[in-house]
XYZ file of C-alpha atoms in Angstrom:
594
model
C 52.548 273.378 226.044
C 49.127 274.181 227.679
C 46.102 273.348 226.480
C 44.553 275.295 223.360
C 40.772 276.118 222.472
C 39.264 277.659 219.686
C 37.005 280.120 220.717
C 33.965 281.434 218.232
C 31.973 283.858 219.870
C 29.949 287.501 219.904
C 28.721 289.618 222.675
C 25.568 291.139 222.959
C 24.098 294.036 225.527
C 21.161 296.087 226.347
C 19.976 299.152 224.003
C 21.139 302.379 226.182
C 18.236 303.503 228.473
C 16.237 306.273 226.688
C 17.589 309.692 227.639
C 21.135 308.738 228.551
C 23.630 310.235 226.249
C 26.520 308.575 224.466
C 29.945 307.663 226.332
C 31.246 306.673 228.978
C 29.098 307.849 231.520
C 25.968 306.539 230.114
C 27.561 303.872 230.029
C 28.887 303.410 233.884
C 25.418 304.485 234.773
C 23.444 302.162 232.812
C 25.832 299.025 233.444
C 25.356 299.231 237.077
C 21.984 299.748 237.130
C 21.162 296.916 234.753
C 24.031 294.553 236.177
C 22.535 294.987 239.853
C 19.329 293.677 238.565
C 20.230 291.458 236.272
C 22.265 289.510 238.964
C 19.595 289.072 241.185
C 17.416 287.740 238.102
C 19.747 285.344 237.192
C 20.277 283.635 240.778
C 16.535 282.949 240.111
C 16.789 281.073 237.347
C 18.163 283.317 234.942
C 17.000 285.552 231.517
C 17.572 283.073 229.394
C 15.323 280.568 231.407
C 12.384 282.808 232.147
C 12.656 285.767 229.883
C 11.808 289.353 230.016
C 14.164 290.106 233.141
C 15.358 293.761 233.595
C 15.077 294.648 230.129
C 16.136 291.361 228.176
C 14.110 289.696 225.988
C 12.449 286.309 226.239
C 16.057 284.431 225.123
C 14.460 281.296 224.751
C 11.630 282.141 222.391
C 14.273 284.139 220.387
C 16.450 281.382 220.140
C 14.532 278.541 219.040
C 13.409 280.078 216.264
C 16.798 279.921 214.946
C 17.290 277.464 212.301
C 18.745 274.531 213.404
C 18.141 275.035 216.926
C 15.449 272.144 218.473
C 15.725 273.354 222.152
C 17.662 275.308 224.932
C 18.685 273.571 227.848
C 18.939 275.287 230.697
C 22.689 274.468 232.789
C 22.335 277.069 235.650
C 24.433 279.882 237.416
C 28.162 279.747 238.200
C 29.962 282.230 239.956
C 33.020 283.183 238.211
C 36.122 285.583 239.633
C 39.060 286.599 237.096
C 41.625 288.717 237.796
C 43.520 290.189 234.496
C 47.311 290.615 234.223
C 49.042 292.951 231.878
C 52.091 295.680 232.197
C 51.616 299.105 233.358
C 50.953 300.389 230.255
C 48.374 297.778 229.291
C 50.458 296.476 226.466
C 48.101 293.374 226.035
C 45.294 295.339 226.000
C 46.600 297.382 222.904
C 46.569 294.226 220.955
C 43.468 293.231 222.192
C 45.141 290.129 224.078
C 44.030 289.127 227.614
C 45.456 287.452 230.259
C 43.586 286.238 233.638
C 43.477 284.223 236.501
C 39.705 282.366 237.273
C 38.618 280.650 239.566
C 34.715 279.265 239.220
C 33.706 277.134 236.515
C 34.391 274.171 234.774
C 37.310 275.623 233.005
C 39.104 277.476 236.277
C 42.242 278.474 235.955
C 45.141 280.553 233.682
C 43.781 281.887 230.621
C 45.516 283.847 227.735
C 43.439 284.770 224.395
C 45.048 285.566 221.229
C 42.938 287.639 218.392
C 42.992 285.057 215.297
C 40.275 287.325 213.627
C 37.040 288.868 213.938
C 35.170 286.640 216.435
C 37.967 283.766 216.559
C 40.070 283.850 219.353
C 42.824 281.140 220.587
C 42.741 280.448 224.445
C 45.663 278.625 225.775
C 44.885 276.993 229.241
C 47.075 276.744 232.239
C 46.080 274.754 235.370
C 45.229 277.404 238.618
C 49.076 278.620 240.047
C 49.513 281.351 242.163
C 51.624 283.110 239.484
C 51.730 283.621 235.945
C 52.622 280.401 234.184
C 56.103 280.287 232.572
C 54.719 279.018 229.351
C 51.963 281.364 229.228
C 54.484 284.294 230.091
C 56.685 283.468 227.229
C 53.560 284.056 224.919
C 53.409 287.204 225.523
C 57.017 288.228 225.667
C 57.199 289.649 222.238
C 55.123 292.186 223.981
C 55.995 292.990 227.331
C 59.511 292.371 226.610
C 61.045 292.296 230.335
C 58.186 294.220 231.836
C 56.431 292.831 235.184
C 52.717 291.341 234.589
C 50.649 292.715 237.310
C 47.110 292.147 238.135
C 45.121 295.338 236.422
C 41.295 294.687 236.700
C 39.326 292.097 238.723
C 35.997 291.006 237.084
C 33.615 288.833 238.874
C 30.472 287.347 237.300
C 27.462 285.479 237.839
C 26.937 283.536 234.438
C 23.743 281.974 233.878
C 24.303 279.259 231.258
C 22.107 277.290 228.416
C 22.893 275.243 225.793
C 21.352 275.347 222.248
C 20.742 271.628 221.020
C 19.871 270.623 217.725
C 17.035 267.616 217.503
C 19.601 265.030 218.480
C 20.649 266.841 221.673
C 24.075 267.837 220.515
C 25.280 270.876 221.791
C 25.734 274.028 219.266
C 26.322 276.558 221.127
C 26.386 278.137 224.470
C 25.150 280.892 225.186
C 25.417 283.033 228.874
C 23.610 285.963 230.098
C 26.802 286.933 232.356
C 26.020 289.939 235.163
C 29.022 291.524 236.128
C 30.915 293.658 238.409
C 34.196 295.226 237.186
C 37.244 296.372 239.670
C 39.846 298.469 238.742
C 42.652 297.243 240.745
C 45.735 300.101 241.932
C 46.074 303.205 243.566
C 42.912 304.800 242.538
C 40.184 301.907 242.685
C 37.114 302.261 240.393
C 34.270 300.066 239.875
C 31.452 299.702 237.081
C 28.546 296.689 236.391
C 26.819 295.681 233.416
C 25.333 292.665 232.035
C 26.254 291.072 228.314
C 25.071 288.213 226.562
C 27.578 285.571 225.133
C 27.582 283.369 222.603
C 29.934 281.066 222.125
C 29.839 277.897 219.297
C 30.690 274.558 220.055
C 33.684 272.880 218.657
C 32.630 271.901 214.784
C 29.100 274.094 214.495
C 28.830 275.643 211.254
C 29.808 279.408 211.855
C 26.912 280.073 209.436
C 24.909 279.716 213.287
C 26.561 282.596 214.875
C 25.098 284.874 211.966
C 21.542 283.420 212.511
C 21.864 283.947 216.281
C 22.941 286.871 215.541
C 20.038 288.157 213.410
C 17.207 287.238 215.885
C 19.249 288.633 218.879
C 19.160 292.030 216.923
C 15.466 291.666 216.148
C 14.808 291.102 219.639
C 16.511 294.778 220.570
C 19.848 293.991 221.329
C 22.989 295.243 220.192
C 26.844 293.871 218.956
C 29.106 294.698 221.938
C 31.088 297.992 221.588
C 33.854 296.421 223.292
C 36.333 293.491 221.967
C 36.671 291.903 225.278
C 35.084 292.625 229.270
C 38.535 293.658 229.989
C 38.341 296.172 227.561
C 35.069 297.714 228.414
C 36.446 297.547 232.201
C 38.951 300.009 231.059
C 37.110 301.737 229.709
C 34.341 302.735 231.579
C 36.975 302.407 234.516
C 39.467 305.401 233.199
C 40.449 308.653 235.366
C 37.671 310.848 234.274
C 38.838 314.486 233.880
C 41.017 315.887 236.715
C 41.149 312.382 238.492
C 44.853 312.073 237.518
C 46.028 309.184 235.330
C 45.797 306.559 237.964
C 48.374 304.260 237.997
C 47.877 300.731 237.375
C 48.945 297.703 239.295
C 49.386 296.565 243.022
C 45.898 294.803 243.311
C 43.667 295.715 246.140
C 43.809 293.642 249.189
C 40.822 291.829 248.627
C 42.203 290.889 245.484
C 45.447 290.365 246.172
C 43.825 287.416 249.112
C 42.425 285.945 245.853
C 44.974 285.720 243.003
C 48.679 286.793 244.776
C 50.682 289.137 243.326
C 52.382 287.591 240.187
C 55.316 288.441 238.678
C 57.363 287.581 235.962
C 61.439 287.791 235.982
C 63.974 289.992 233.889
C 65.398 293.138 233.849
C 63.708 296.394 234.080
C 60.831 297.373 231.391
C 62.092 298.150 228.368
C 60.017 299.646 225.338
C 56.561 299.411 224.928
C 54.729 298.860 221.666
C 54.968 301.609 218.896
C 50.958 301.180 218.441
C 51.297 302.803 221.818
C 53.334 305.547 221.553
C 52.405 308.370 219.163
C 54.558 310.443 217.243
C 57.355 311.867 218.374
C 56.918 309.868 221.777
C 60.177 307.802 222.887
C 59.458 304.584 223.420
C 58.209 303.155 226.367
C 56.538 306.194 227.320
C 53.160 305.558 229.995
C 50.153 305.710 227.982
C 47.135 306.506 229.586
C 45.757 303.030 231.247
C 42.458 303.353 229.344
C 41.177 301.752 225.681
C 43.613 300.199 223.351
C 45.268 303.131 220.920
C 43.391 304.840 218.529
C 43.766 303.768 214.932
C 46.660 304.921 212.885
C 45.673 308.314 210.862
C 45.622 307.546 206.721
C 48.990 307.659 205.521
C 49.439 311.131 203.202
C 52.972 311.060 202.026
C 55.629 308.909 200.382
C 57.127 308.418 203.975
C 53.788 307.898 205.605
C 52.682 304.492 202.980
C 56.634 303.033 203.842
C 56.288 303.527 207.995
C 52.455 302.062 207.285
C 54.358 299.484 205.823
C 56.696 298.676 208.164
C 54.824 299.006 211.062
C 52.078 295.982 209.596
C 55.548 294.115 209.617
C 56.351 295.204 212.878
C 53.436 293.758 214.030
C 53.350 290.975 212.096
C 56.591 289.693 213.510
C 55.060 290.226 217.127
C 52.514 288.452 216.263
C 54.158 285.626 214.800
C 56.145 285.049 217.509
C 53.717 283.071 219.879
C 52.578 280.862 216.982
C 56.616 279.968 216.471
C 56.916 279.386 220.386
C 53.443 276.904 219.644
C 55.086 275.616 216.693
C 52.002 276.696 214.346
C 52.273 275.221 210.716
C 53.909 278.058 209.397
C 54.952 280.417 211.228
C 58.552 280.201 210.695
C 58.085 281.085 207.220
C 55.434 283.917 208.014
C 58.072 285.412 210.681
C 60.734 285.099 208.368
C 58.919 286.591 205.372
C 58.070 289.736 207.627
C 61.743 289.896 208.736
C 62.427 290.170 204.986
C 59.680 292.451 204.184
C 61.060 295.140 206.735
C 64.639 294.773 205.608
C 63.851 295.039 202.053
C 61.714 298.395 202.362
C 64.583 299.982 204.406
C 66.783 298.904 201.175
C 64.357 299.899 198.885
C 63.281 303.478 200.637
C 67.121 304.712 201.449
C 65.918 308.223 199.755
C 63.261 308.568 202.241
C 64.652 306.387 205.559
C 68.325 307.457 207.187
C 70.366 304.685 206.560
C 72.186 305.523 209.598
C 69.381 304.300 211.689
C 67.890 301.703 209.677
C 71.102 299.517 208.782
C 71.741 298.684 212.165
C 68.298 297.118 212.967
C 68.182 295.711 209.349
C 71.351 293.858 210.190
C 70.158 292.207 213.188
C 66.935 291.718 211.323
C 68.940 289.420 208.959
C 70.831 287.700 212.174
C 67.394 286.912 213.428
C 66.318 285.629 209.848
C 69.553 283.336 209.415
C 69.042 282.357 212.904
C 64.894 281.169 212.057
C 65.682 279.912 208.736
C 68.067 276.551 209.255
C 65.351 274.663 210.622
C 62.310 276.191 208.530
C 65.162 275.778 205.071
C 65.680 271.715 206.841
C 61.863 271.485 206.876
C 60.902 272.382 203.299
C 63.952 270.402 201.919
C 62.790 267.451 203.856
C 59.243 267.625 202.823
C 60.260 267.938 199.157
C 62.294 264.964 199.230
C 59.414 262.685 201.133
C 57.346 263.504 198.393
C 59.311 262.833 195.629
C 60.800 259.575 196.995
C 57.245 258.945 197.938
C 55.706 259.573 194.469
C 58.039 256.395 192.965
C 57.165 253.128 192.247
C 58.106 250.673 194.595
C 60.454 248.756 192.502
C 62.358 251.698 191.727
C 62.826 252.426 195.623
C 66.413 250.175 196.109
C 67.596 249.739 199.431
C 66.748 251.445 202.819
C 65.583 254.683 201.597
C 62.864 255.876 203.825
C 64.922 254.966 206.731
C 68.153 257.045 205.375
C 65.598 259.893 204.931
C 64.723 259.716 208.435
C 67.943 259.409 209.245
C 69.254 262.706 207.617
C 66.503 264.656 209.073
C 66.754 263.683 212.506
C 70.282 264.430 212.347
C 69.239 268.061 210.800
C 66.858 268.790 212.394
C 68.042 267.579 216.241
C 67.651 270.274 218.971
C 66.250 272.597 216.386
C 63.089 273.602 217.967
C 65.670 274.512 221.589
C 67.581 276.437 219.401
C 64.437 278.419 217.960
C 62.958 279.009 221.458
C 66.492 280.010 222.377
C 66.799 282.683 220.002
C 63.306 284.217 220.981
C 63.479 284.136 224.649
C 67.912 285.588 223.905
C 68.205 289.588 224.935
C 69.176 290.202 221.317
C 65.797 288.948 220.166
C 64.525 291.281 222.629
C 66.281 294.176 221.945
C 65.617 293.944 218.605
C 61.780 294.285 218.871
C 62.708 297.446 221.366
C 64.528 298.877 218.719
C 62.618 298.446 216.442
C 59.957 300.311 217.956
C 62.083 303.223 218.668
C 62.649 303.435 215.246
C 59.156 303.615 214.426
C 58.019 305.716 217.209
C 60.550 308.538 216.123
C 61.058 307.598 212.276
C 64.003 308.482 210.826
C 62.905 310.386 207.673
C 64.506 312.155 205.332
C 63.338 315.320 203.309
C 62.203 313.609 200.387
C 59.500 311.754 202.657
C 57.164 314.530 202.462
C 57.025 314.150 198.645
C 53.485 313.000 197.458
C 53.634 308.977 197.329
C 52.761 309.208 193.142
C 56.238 310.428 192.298
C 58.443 309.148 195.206
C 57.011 305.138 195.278
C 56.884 304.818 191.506
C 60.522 305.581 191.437
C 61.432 303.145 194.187
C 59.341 300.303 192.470
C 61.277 301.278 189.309
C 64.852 301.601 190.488
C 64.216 297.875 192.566
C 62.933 296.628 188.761
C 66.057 297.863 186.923
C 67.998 295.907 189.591
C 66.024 292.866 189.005
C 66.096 293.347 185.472
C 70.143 293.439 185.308
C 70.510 290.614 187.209
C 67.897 288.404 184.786
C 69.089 289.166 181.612
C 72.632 288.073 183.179
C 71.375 284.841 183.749
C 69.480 284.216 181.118
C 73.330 284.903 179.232
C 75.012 282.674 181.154
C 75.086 279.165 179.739
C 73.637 276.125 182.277
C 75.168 275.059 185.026
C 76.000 276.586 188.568
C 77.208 280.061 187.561
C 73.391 280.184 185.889
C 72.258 278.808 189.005
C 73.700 281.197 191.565
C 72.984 284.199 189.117
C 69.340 283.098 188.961
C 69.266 283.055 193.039
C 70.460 286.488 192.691
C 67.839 287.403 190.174
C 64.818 285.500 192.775
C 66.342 288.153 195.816
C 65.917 290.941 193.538
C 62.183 290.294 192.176
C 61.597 289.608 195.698
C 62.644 293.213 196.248
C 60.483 294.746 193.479
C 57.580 292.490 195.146
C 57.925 294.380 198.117
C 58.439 297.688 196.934
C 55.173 297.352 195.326
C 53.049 295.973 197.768
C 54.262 299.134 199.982
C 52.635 301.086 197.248
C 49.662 299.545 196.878
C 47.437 301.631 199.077
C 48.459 304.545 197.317
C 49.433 303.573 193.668
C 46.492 301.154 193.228
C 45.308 298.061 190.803
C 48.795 299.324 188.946
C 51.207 297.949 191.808
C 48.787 295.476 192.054
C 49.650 293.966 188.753
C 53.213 294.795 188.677
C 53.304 292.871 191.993
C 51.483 290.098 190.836
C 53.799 289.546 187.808
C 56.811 290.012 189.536
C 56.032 287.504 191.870
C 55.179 284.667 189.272
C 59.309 285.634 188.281
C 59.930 284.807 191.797
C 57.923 281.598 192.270
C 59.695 280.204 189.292
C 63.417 281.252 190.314
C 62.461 279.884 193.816
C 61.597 276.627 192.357
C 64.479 276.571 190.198
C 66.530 277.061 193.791
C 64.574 274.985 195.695
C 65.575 272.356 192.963
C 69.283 273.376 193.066
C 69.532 272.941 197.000
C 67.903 269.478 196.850
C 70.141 267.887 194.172
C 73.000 269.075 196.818
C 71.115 267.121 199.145
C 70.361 264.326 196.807
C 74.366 263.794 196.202
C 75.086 263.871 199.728
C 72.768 261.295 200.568
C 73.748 258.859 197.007
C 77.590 259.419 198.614
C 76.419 258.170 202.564
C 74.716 255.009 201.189
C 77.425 254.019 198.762
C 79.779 254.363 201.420
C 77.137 252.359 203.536
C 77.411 249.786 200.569
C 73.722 250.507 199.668
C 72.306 251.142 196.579
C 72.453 254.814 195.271
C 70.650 253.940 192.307
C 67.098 255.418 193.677
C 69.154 258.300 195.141
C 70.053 259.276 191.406
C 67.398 259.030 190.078
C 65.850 262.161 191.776
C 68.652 264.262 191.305
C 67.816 263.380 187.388
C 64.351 264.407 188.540
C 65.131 267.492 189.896
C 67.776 268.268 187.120
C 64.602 268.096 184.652
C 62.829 270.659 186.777
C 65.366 272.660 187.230
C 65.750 272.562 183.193
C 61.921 273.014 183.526
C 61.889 276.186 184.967
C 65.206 277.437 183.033
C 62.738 276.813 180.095
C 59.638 279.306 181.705
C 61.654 281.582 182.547
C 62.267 283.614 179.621
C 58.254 283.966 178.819
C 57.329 284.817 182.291
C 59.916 287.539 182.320
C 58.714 289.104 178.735
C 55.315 289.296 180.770
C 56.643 290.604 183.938
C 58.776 293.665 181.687
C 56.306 294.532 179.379
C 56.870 298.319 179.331
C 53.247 298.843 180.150
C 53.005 297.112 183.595
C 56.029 299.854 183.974
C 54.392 302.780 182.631
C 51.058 302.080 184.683
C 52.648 302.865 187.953
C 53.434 306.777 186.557
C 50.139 307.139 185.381
């Protein structure tokens, strides 16, 4: 895998001149007026060195009266030229993900940035290649699917660069006054400048600094950045303008193409774009217009507007999860899987409002993809759990090779398992699942009763998913010990999971009162899944006693956790009834009615 760095940082520009209006074209006009300018300024020395240049402030006053800042050290220009991929229909750039090509620098070379969260960004590193790096492609196929990468926007800067030190000399921050000149690249070329400030923290600063940065920047007159990213201001203040046409991106210009190549990735034609992309009633894969990432989704009003809000944050959440899986993330497994489950549940759940007709065939490949994910990440957990238990006993209770025959059965579990998970994601199944499932929710398939108000139609869907769960615990509880009670309690952890679900669909629109019914219903289902989780390693446990008896080793420690896990298992068996009287109290029912 490339290289990855964490990247904590804010941009900063100029206050609009006085008299230009809002928008875009204010903004066009005042970026390449100030970027011409600033440019020159900085290949004297730069703002942040001498101060007061074309409108900006003196930086290094401003900064060293930050707390914890001794000094700025001054590092000098460097001449920086990026060309940014992305499909057609900017794709990336509707998740706010970039992907580019520089050259200049001490960092040159392939460069894709994931959103972690507001200011946090992941950039994973790929050394300078003509085209797109494989590894770096596969990233981002959850969201171009088969679709070609093609250079969209050139940006070239001249970034004049200090350091903020602290009284020992260590390095804080960095922070860059960056003048720069923005290239649409296709059939219709346009071109913008502007210059932007950038601070970035060095690896282990307190993020506490970026807030007092932040605070004497604004004091000294400037302002957060309107846009996420320069790519996304490029394309923005780059867009056809009324009448121009929609301009089609891709095919870079000549000059840039001398620079970067045309890359390409392989596969079949494009398939569907991303439903944040496509509005209502749009098929999917339709062109949008090669401008700003989507608007945001309007405020769901009915029943069938909280479920699709609903699915679509698992929509995205499986999209998203899929480059941490192909980084192998602590985690992600389980956080694809659980949104894989989320989605399938809610088209169970909602069958009055979705057509079954269209959901059950993505919701079965949506459990093929879960079974698929789930071997490994089920291997995992079970392997942990038993480390940890044979770990917590005393050494003279540990009798024979046991840490070895643990290492043993996982490797032999666990061998080719992370091939077979990048198998599955990079398979056409894998792919035309995510397709479909954004057809789906580009033209929902919703029946009549989805225009009902959500305070009637949700409440009844939380409540018929409760009865269910409610049959299926008072079964077990019925059933004497043993592994009838067992299964019929895995049954009963499904369920609550279910009426989990259901209720966290409602939330936004039923309030604190799904709230609580969620939170109860999930302390039933942390219990039952501990109560599993103890069921499926005493299967393990015996396998492993059998294997070292046969290897004429001792089995003695071997049964002595399944007796440990027998007692949990009794444990929870124990809980259960009390944390089920709290989870059916008729109130936490007859809150979500109002």
């Amino acid at each position: 895998m490339a290289d990855m760095k964490r990247e904590v940082e804010r941009k900063y520009e100029l206050p609009e001149p006085s008299g230009k209006g809002a928008g875009k074209s204010a903004g066009k006009g005042a970026g390449k007026s100030v970027g011409k300018g600033a440019g020159k300024g900085a290949g004297k020395g730069g703002p942040v060195a001498s101060g007061g240049t074309n409108g900006l402030p003196d930086l290094t006053r401003v900064l060293t009266r930050v707390d914890g800042v001794a000094s700025v050290a001054v590092r000098g220009v460097v001449e920086l030229d990026a060309v940014y991929y992305d499909t057609a229909d900017l794709r990336l750039a509707a998740d706010s993900v970039t992907l580019r090509r520089r050259s200049g620098g001490a960092d040159e070379g392939w460069h894709l940035k994931l959103p972690v969260s507001a200011d946090v960004r992941d950039e994973i590193r790929a050394p300078l290649a003509g085209g797109v790096p494989a590894e770096l492609a596969a990233l981002v196929r959850s969201r171009t699917r088969d679709a070609e990468l093609i250079p969209v926007v050139r940006l070239r800067s001249s970034r004049d660069v200090s350091h903020l030190l602290d009284a020992d000399g260590t390095r804080l921050a960095e922070v860059s006054v960056d003048s720069v000149r923005a290239q649409r690249l296709g059939d219709r070329v346009a071109a913008v400048a502007w210059t932007e400030i950038e601070v970035e923290l060095a690896d282990g600063t307190d993020p506490a600094l970026l807030d007092a940065v932040d605070k004497r920047l604004r004091k000294a007159g400037l302002r957060r950045s309107a846009a996420p990213s320069k790519l996304a201001r490029a394309l923005v203040e780059t867009a056809p303008g009324p009448g121009d046409g929609p301009g089609p991106v891709g095919g870079p210009s000549a000059d840039a193409a001398k620079t970067t190549g045309h890359a390409k990735t392989t596969g079949p034609a494009k398939t569907a774009g991303s439903a944040k992309t496509a509005g209502a009633g749009e098929a999917a894969g339709a062109a949008v217009s090669p401008a700003a990432p989507a608007a945001p989704r309007p405020r769901p009003v009915t029943a069938g507007d909280h479920v699709l809000a609903y699915l679509r944050a698992q929509a995205d959440a499986i999209v998203a999860q899929d480059p941490a899986v192909r980084r192998d993330l602590p985690d992600a497994v389980h956080q694809l899987r659980v949104a894989t489950r989320r989605m399938r549940s809610t088209f169970r759940t909602h069958r009055a409002l979705l057509d079954r007709a269209a959901t059950d065939p993505v919701a079965d490949e949506l459990k093929w993809l879960a079974a698929e994910l789930g071997v490994d990440r089920d291997h995992e957990v079970l392997d942990a759990r038993l480390r940890a238990r044979a770990g917590a006993l005393p050494a003279p209770l540990l009798l024979g090779p046991v840490s070895a025959r643990l290492q043993a059965w996982h490797a032999a579990g666990s061998a080719g398992s992370r091939e077979r998970t990048l198998a599955v994601l990079d398979s056409p199944r894998y792919l035309a699942l995510l397709t479909s499932i954004d057809t789906l929710l580009a033209d929902p398939p919703l029946r009549p009763a989805a225009a009902r108000k959500p305070g009637k139609a949700l409440p009844k869907a939380i409540l018929k998913a409760y009865g269910k769960l409610a049959d299926r615990t008072e079964h077990a509880l019925a059933l004497p010990p043993g592994p009838e009670r067992d299964t019929a309690l895995h049954g009963a952890r499904k369920a609550a999971k279910r009426a989990r679900y259901a209720a966290e669909a409602a939330r936004p629109a039923l309030g604190k009162p799904a709230k609580r019914f969620a939170k109860r219903v999930k302390a039933v289902q942390t219990l039952l899944g501990e109560h599993q989780d103890s069921v499926v390693a005493r299967d393990a446990l015996r396998t492993l006693a059998i294997k070292a008896h046969a290897a004429g080793e001792s089995a003695f420690t071997w049964g002595l956790l399944y007796g440990q896990e027998q007692a949990r298992a009794a444990d929870s068996e124990r809980e259960l009834p009390g944390v089920w009287a709290r989870a059916s109290a008729r109130k936490i029912r007859s809150e979500l009615t109002g």
